[in-house]
PDB file of C-alpha atoms in Angstrom:
ATOM      1  CA  UNK A  15      61.394 177.308 106.123  1.00 63.00           C
ATOM      2  CA  UNK A  16      60.870 173.601 106.631  1.00 78.00           C
ATOM      3  CA  UNK A  17      59.913 172.409 110.069  1.00 92.00           C
ATOM      4  CA  UNK A  18      61.277 169.394 111.878  1.00 96.00           C
ATOM      5  CA  UNK A  19      61.149 166.377 109.596  1.00 97.00           C
ATOM      6  CA  UNK A  20      61.118 162.769 110.744  1.00 97.00           C
ATOM      7  CA  UNK A  21      61.395 159.510 108.852  1.00 96.00           C
ATOM      8  CA  UNK A  22      59.885 157.071 108.422  1.00 97.00           C
ATOM      9  CA  UNK A  23      56.339 158.087 109.344  1.00 96.00           C
ATOM     10  CA  UNK A  24      55.297 154.549 110.186  1.00 96.00           C
ATOM     11  CA  UNK A  25      57.242 151.410 111.005  1.00 96.00           C
ATOM     12  CA  UNK A  26      56.277 147.877 111.927  1.00 97.00           C
ATOM     13  CA  UNK A  27      58.798 145.627 113.641  1.00 97.00           C
ATOM     14  CA  UNK A  28      58.748 142.374 115.571  1.00 97.00           C
ATOM     15  CA  UNK A  29      60.033 141.729 119.064  1.00 97.00           C
ATOM     16  CA  UNK A  30      63.803 141.475 119.320  1.00 97.00           C
ATOM     17  CA  UNK A  31      64.503 143.526 116.209  1.00 97.00           C
ATOM     18  CA  UNK A  32      66.366 146.807 116.053  1.00 98.00           C
ATOM     19  CA  UNK A  33      65.103 150.116 114.644  1.00 98.00           C
ATOM     20  CA  UNK A  34      66.616 153.447 113.613  1.00 98.00           C
ATOM     21  CA  UNK A  35      64.548 156.622 113.475  1.00 98.00           C
ATOM     22  CA  UNK A  36      65.764 159.806 111.819  1.00 98.00           C
ATOM     23  CA  UNK A  37      65.221 163.493 112.447  1.00 98.00           C
ATOM     24  CA  UNK A  38      66.221 166.706 110.670  1.00 98.00           C
ATOM     25  CA  UNK A  39      65.907 169.857 112.794  1.00 97.00           C
ATOM     26  CA  UNK A  40      64.744 173.268 111.717  1.00 96.00           C
ATOM     27  CA  UNK A  41      67.524 175.094 109.897  1.00 95.00           C
ATOM     28  CA  UNK A  42      69.718 176.915 112.409  1.00 92.00           C
ATOM     29  CA  UNK A  43      68.628 174.798 115.363  1.00 94.00           C
ATOM     30  CA  UNK A  44      71.512 173.060 117.089  1.00 93.00           C
ATOM     31  CA  UNK A  45      69.656 171.054 119.715  1.00 93.00           C
ATOM     32  CA  UNK A  46      67.581 167.943 119.126  1.00 96.00           C
ATOM     33  CA  UNK A  47      65.498 166.119 121.698  1.00 95.00           C
ATOM     34  CA  UNK A  48      63.661 162.810 121.484  1.00 97.00           C
ATOM     35  CA  UNK A  49      60.414 161.952 123.239  1.00 97.00           C
ATOM     36  CA  UNK A  50      58.296 158.808 123.435  1.00 98.00           C
ATOM     37  CA  UNK A  51      54.520 159.194 123.452  1.00 96.00           C
ATOM     38  CA  UNK A  52      52.566 156.102 124.394  1.00 95.00           C
ATOM     39  CA  UNK A  53      48.918 156.111 123.334  1.00 90.00           C
ATOM     40  CA  UNK A  54      46.809 158.184 125.696  1.00 88.00           C
ATOM     41  CA  UNK A  55      49.736 159.772 127.533  1.00 91.00           C
ATOM     42  CA  UNK A  56      51.907 162.859 127.297  1.00 93.00           C
ATOM     43  CA  UNK A  57      55.362 162.651 125.727  1.00 95.00           C
ATOM     44  CA  UNK A  58      58.223 161.353 127.883  1.00 96.00           C
ATOM     45  CA  UNK A  59      61.776 162.676 127.485  1.00 95.00           C
ATOM     46  CA  UNK A  60      64.368 160.243 126.143  1.00 97.00           C
ATOM     47  CA  UNK A  61      67.442 162.285 125.085  1.00 93.00           C
ATOM     48  CA  UNK A  62      68.675 165.769 124.357  1.00 93.00           C
ATOM     49  CA  UNK A  63      71.655 166.453 122.097  1.00 93.00           C
ATOM     50  CA  UNK A  64      73.435 169.742 121.566  1.00 91.00           C
ATOM     51  CA  UNK A  65      76.411 170.340 119.332  1.00 89.00           C
ATOM     52  CA  UNK A  66      76.709 166.588 118.721  1.00 91.00           C
ATOM     53  CA  UNK A  67      77.027 165.760 122.401  1.00 91.00           C
ATOM     54  CA  UNK A  68      74.487 164.005 124.617  1.00 91.00           C
ATOM     55  CA  UNK A  69      73.444 166.560 127.204  1.00 89.00           C
ATOM     56  CA  UNK A  70      70.577 164.760 128.898  1.00 88.00           C
ATOM     57  CA  UNK A  71      69.001 161.332 129.205  1.00 91.00           C
ATOM     58  CA  UNK A  72      65.625 160.337 130.549  1.00 92.00           C
ATOM     59  CA  UNK A  73      64.660 157.209 132.441  1.00 93.00           C
ATOM     60  CA  UNK A  74      64.963 154.761 129.544  1.00 97.00           C
ATOM     61  CA  UNK A  75      66.999 151.535 129.355  1.00 97.00           C
ATOM     62  CA  UNK A  76      70.318 151.249 127.576  1.00 96.00           C
ATOM     63  CA  UNK A  77      68.536 149.657 124.610  1.00 98.00           C
ATOM     64  CA  UNK A  78      67.811 153.237 123.615  1.00 98.00           C
ATOM     65  CA  UNK A  79      70.667 155.215 122.105  1.00 97.00           C
ATOM     66  CA  UNK A  80      71.025 158.236 119.868  1.00 97.00           C
ATOM     67  CA  UNK A  81      73.540 160.411 118.132  1.00 97.00           C
ATOM     68  CA  UNK A  82      73.714 163.800 116.451  1.00 97.00           C
ATOM     69  CA  UNK A  83      75.599 164.463 113.260  1.00 97.00           C
ATOM     70  CA  UNK A  84      77.672 167.516 112.199  1.00 95.00           C
ATOM     71  CA  UNK A  85      74.666 168.854 110.259  1.00 95.00           C
ATOM     72  CA  UNK A  86      72.651 168.618 113.527  1.00 96.00           C
ATOM     73  CA  UNK A  87      70.389 165.841 112.263  1.00 97.00           C
ATOM     74  CA  UNK A  88      69.887 162.969 114.651  1.00 98.00           C
ATOM     75  CA  UNK A  89      69.137 159.273 114.843  1.00 98.00           C
ATOM     76  CA  UNK A  90      67.421 157.332 117.601  1.00 98.00           C
ATOM     77  CA  UNK A  91      68.233 153.632 117.839  1.00 98.00           C
ATOM     78  CA  UNK A  92      66.308 151.073 119.803  1.00 98.00           C
ATOM     79  CA  UNK A  93      67.648 147.518 120.171  1.00 97.00           C
ATOM     80  CA  UNK A  94      65.936 144.306 121.263  1.00 97.00           C
ATOM     81  CA  UNK A  95      62.466 145.750 120.714  1.00 97.00           C
ATOM     82  CA  UNK A  96      59.732 144.944 123.193  1.00 97.00           C
ATOM     83  CA  UNK A  97      55.976 145.174 122.772  1.00 97.00           C
ATOM     84  CA  UNK A  98      56.026 148.098 125.190  1.00 96.00           C
ATOM     85  CA  UNK A  99      58.189 150.104 122.801  1.00 97.00           C
ATOM     86  CA  UNK A 100      55.150 150.615 120.574  1.00 97.00           C
ATOM     87  CA  UNK A 101      54.622 154.369 120.584  1.00 97.00           C
ATOM     88  CA  UNK A 102      54.866 157.609 118.671  1.00 96.00           C
ATOM     89  CA  UNK A 103      58.471 158.818 118.734  1.00 97.00           C
ATOM     90  CA  UNK A 104      58.746 162.578 118.512  1.00 97.00           C
ATOM     91  CA  UNK A 105      61.767 164.633 117.646  1.00 97.00           C
ATOM     92  CA  UNK A 106      61.984 168.277 118.712  1.00 96.00           C
ATOM     93  CA  UNK A 107      64.523 170.915 117.836  1.00 95.00           C
ATOM     94  CA  UNK A 108      65.459 174.200 119.474  1.00 91.00           C
ATOM     95  CA  UNK A 109      68.002 176.916 118.826  1.00 90.00           C
ATOM     96  CA  UNK A 110      70.106 175.793 121.778  1.00 83.00           C
ATOM     97  CA  UNK A 111      69.711 174.206 125.166  1.00 79.00           C
ATOM     98  CA  UNK A 112      68.040 176.150 127.937  1.00 74.00           C
ATOM     99  CA  UNK A 113      64.504 177.371 128.352  1.00 72.00           C
ATOM    100  CA  UNK A 114      63.730 177.722 124.694  1.00 78.00           C
ATOM    101  CA  UNK A 115      60.634 176.510 122.904  1.00 84.00           C
ATOM    102  CA  UNK A 116      61.023 173.095 121.369  1.00 90.00           C
ATOM    103  CA  UNK A 117      59.467 172.580 117.941  1.00 93.00           C
ATOM    104  CA  UNK A 118      58.190 169.112 117.176  1.00 95.00           C
ATOM    105  CA  UNK A 119      58.013 166.995 114.071  1.00 96.00           C
ATOM    106  CA  UNK A 120      55.048 164.800 113.217  1.00 95.00           C
ATOM    107  CA  UNK A 121      56.711 161.742 114.704  1.00 96.00           C
ATOM    108  CA  UNK A 122      57.368 158.154 113.743  1.00 97.00           C
ATOM    109  CA  UNK A 123      54.667 155.679 114.675  1.00 96.00           C
ATOM    110  CA  UNK A 124      56.413 152.451 115.735  1.00 97.00           C
ATOM    111  CA  UNK A 125      54.359 149.293 116.095  1.00 97.00           C
ATOM    112  CA  UNK A 126      55.852 146.128 117.559  1.00 97.00           C
ATOM    113  CA  UNK A 127      54.212 142.813 116.735  1.00 93.00           C
TER     114      UNK A 127
ATOM    115  CA  UNK B   3      61.261 168.015 140.670  1.00 74.00           C
ATOM    116  CA  UNK B   4      58.995 169.669 138.171  1.00 81.00           C
ATOM    117  CA  UNK B   5      55.573 168.204 137.412  1.00 88.00           C
ATOM    118  CA  UNK B   6      52.370 169.104 135.585  1.00 94.00           C
ATOM    119  CA  UNK B   7      48.773 168.166 136.332  1.00 96.00           C
ATOM    120  CA  UNK B   8      46.029 168.698 133.805  1.00 97.00           C
ATOM    121  CA  UNK B   9      42.582 168.541 135.351  1.00 93.00           C
ATOM    122  CA  UNK B  10      40.077 166.816 133.109  1.00 92.00           C
ATOM    123  CA  UNK B  11      41.187 164.312 130.504  1.00 94.00           C
ATOM    124  CA  UNK B  12      38.172 165.206 128.349  1.00 97.00           C
ATOM    125  CA  UNK B  13      36.437 168.549 127.916  1.00 97.00           C
ATOM    126  CA  UNK B  14      33.422 169.083 125.689  1.00 97.00           C
ATOM    127  CA  UNK B  15      32.086 172.499 124.666  1.00 97.00           C
ATOM    128  CA  UNK B  16      29.624 173.885 122.166  1.00 97.00           C
ATOM    129  CA  UNK B  17      30.833 175.838 119.190  1.00 97.00           C
ATOM    130  CA  UNK B  18      31.089 179.485 120.229  1.00 97.00           C
ATOM    131  CA  UNK B  19      31.398 178.705 123.938  1.00 98.00           C
ATOM    132  CA  UNK B  20      34.318 179.534 126.206  1.00 98.00           C
ATOM    133  CA  UNK B  21      37.172 177.034 126.278  1.00 98.00           C
ATOM    134  CA  UNK B  22      38.954 176.537 129.609  1.00 98.00           C
ATOM    135  CA  UNK B  23      41.656 173.896 129.955  1.00 98.00           C
ATOM    136  CA  UNK B  24      43.280 173.624 133.358  1.00 98.00           C
ATOM    137  CA  UNK B  25      46.951 173.155 134.160  1.00 97.00           C
ATOM    138  CA  UNK B  26      48.714 173.211 137.515  1.00 96.00           C
ATOM    139  CA  UNK B  27      52.458 172.888 137.863  1.00 93.00           C
ATOM    140  CA  UNK B  28      55.051 172.178 140.483  1.00 89.00           C
ATOM    141  CA  UNK B  29      58.479 173.696 140.056  1.00 81.00           C
ATOM    142  CA  UNK B  30      61.466 174.279 142.299  1.00 75.00           C
ATOM    143  CA  UNK B  31      62.712 177.102 140.072  1.00 75.00           C
ATOM    144  CA  UNK B  32      60.924 179.970 138.310  1.00 77.00           C
ATOM    145  CA  UNK B  33      58.969 178.016 135.728  1.00 81.00           C
ATOM    146  CA  UNK B  34      58.935 178.248 131.985  1.00 87.00           C
ATOM    147  CA  UNK B  35      55.545 176.956 130.843  1.00 91.00           C
ATOM    148  CA  UNK B  36      54.171 175.919 127.488  1.00 93.00           C
ATOM    149  CA  UNK B  37      50.927 174.811 125.883  1.00 97.00           C
ATOM    150  CA  UNK B  38      51.049 172.523 122.877  1.00 97.00           C
ATOM    151  CA  UNK B  39      48.236 171.208 120.663  1.00 97.00           C
ATOM    152  CA  UNK B  40      48.242 167.856 118.923  1.00 95.00           C
ATOM    153  CA  UNK B  41      45.887 167.066 116.055  1.00 93.00           C
ATOM    154  CA  UNK B  42      45.250 163.419 115.103  1.00 88.00           C
ATOM    155  CA  UNK B  43      48.278 161.703 113.583  1.00 83.00           C
ATOM    156  CA  UNK B  44      50.425 164.800 113.956  1.00 87.00           C
ATOM    157  CA  UNK B  45      53.160 166.073 116.212  1.00 90.00           C
ATOM    158  CA  UNK B  46      52.878 168.836 118.780  1.00 94.00           C
ATOM    159  CA  UNK B  47      52.412 172.446 117.746  1.00 95.00           C
ATOM    160  CA  UNK B  48      53.421 175.224 120.127  1.00 94.00           C
ATOM    161  CA  UNK B  49      50.419 177.379 121.085  1.00 96.00           C
ATOM    162  CA  UNK B  50      52.093 179.745 123.533  1.00 94.00           C
ATOM    163  CA  UNK B  51      54.835 180.045 126.114  1.00 92.00           C
ATOM    164  CA  UNK B  52      55.366 181.806 129.440  1.00 90.00           C
ATOM    165  CA  UNK B  53      58.922 182.915 130.104  1.00 82.00           C
ATOM    166  CA  UNK B  54      58.599 185.227 133.138  1.00 76.00           C
ATOM    167  CA  UNK B  55      57.563 188.313 131.231  1.00 74.00           C
ATOM    168  CA  UNK B  56      53.855 189.259 131.107  1.00 82.00           C
ATOM    169  CA  UNK B  57      51.606 186.974 133.129  1.00 88.00           C
ATOM    170  CA  UNK B  58      48.934 186.975 130.421  1.00 94.00           C
ATOM    171  CA  UNK B  59      50.300 185.268 127.364  1.00 94.00           C
ATOM    172  CA  UNK B  60      48.664 185.388 123.979  1.00 95.00           C
ATOM    173  CA  UNK B  61      49.196 182.586 121.514  1.00 95.00           C
ATOM    174  CA  UNK B  62      48.097 181.431 118.123  1.00 94.00           C
ATOM    175  CA  UNK B  63      44.526 180.695 117.010  1.00 93.00           C
ATOM    176  CA  UNK B  64      43.015 183.029 119.602  1.00 96.00           C
ATOM    177  CA  UNK B  65      44.262 181.121 122.646  1.00 97.00           C
ATOM    178  CA  UNK B  66      45.716 182.755 125.734  1.00 97.00           C
ATOM    179  CA  UNK B  67      46.918 181.622 129.136  1.00 97.00           C
ATOM    180  CA  UNK B  68      47.393 183.360 132.455  1.00 95.00           C
ATOM    181  CA  UNK B  69      50.263 182.544 134.798  1.00 93.00           C
ATOM    182  CA  UNK B  70      49.181 182.690 138.452  1.00 93.00           C
ATOM    183  CA  UNK B  71      52.080 182.057 140.774  1.00 89.00           C
ATOM    184  CA  UNK B  72      49.925 182.024 143.937  1.00 90.00           C
ATOM    185  CA  UNK B  73      47.792 179.241 142.462  1.00 92.00           C
ATOM    186  CA  UNK B  74      50.643 177.529 140.572  1.00 93.00           C
ATOM    187  CA  UNK B  75      48.357 177.496 137.563  1.00 95.00           C
ATOM    188  CA  UNK B  76      48.650 178.187 133.856  1.00 96.00           C
ATOM    189  CA  UNK B  77      45.145 177.661 132.481  1.00 97.00           C
ATOM    190  CA  UNK B  78      44.465 177.904 128.747  1.00 98.00           C
ATOM    191  CA  UNK B  79      41.425 179.804 127.493  1.00 98.00           C
ATOM    192  CA  UNK B  80      39.736 180.817 124.272  1.00 98.00           C
ATOM    193  CA  UNK B  81      36.647 183.057 124.267  1.00 97.00           C
ATOM    194  CA  UNK B  82      34.816 181.270 121.469  1.00 97.00           C
ATOM    195  CA  UNK B  83      35.404 177.673 120.444  1.00 97.00           C
ATOM    196  CA  UNK B  84      35.578 176.651 116.813  1.00 97.00           C
ATOM    197  CA  UNK B  85      35.104 173.188 115.398  1.00 96.00           C
ATOM    198  CA  UNK B  86      38.714 173.218 114.251  1.00 95.00           C
ATOM    199  CA  UNK B  87      39.875 173.528 117.884  1.00 97.00           C
ATOM    200  CA  UNK B  88      39.020 169.877 118.534  1.00 97.00           C
ATOM    201  CA  UNK B  89      42.352 168.267 119.417  1.00 97.00           C
ATOM    202  CA  UNK B  90      44.510 167.115 122.331  1.00 97.00           C
ATOM    203  CA  UNK B  91      46.134 169.843 124.402  1.00 98.00           C
ATOM    204  CA  UNK B  92      49.257 169.404 126.490  1.00 97.00           C
ATOM    205  CA  UNK B  93      50.641 171.653 129.184  1.00 97.00           C
ATOM    206  CA  UNK B  94      54.388 171.391 129.774  1.00 94.00           C
ATOM    207  CA  UNK B  95      56.948 172.811 132.184  1.00 89.00           C
ATOM    208  CA  UNK B  96      60.598 173.212 131.404  1.00 84.00           C
ATOM    209  CA  UNK B  97      62.808 171.131 133.663  1.00 77.00           C
ATOM    210  CA  UNK B  98      66.353 172.471 133.594  1.00 72.00           C
ATOM    211  CA  UNK B  99      69.247 170.356 134.781  1.00 69.00           C
ATOM    212  CA  UNK B 100      71.774 172.905 135.892  1.00 63.00           C
ATOM    213  CA  UNK B 101      74.523 170.351 136.475  1.00 62.00           C
ATOM    214  CA  UNK B 102      73.999 168.680 133.128  1.00 61.00           C
ATOM    215  CA  UNK B 103      73.404 171.900 131.281  1.00 65.00           C
ATOM    216  CA  UNK B 104      70.356 170.653 129.479  1.00 70.00           C
ATOM    217  CA  UNK B 105      66.651 171.202 129.520  1.00 79.00           C
ATOM    218  CA  UNK B 106      63.735 168.858 128.990  1.00 86.00           C
ATOM    219  CA  UNK B 107      59.979 169.314 128.913  1.00 90.00           C
ATOM    220  CA  UNK B 108      57.736 167.616 131.450  1.00 91.00           C
ATOM    221  CA  UNK B 109      54.271 167.115 129.990  1.00 95.00           C
ATOM    222  CA  UNK B 110      50.898 166.660 131.546  1.00 96.00           C
ATOM    223  CA  UNK B 111      48.724 163.727 130.512  1.00 96.00           C
ATOM    224  CA  UNK B 112      46.775 165.889 128.087  1.00 97.00           C
ATOM    225  CA  UNK B 113      43.193 167.094 127.718  1.00 97.00           C
ATOM    226  CA  UNK B 114      41.120 166.063 124.740  1.00 97.00           C
ATOM    227  CA  UNK B 115      38.868 168.911 123.636  1.00 97.00           C
ATOM    228  CA  UNK B 116      35.678 168.082 121.756  1.00 97.00           C
ATOM    229  CA  UNK B 117      33.651 170.853 120.101  1.00 97.00           C
ATOM    230  CA  UNK B 118      30.078 170.085 119.117  1.00 96.00           C
ATOM    231  CA  UNK B 119      27.698 172.146 116.952  1.00 94.00           C
TER     232      UNK B 119
END
C-alpha cells in the first residue's frame, strides 16, 4: 500500500505570495495532520482534520488554513508568505483521532525568497 | 501541558557500539510516547510506540525503548550501531485535547546520531 504522499516536493516562493500544499493519506486513514519543521528543530503542530472537519489548531496565525476533502486528502494554504515560513511542511495520517500512531509523508520543502 | 526533552543534540558512536538516545517527558495524563527517525530529505518514520502495555517496547531495525514512569523517561537503545543508523531521531509525546476531541504530537528538538567506522 502507498504511504502518505505529498506534493510538490519542493517549492520556491517570494514574500507576500500564497501557496497550496497537498497531501494524500494512507488508504483507510481518515485523519490528516499538518506539521511545520523549521531547520534544526522538531516538527510543530499546525492542524488536525478528521472526517473533513478541523479538530485541532496549533499556535499559527490565520494566514495558515487547511481543508480536508471527501476522499480524506487535504490541502494546506498559506497566505502572505513571510521569510519565516521557510520550512519543511509535513503531512501525517492516522486511522482516526486519538492516541494512534501518525504516519508521515516526505514533506514539501518551502523556500521563501 | 505535555513536553519532551531530548538530552544531547548530537551523539556519535562507533559502528558496533551501543546506541543510547535520551528522552524525558512531561505529561499530565498517562502518556503515549513515540520515537521517529528522519533520514536526510525525508519525512519521519515511526520506529516504535509506547501505549501503556509492556514497558519495554521493541521497534524496527533493532531499536527498543524502555518506559520508566518514576524517571519520566523513554530512552531509545540499540545494542550494536550500524552505519545506516546515522539519522536524526525524534521523541514525541501524544497531547490529547479532551475538549476538542483531537490529538497532536509534541516533539523534542531531535538528536542527530553519527556512526563512524
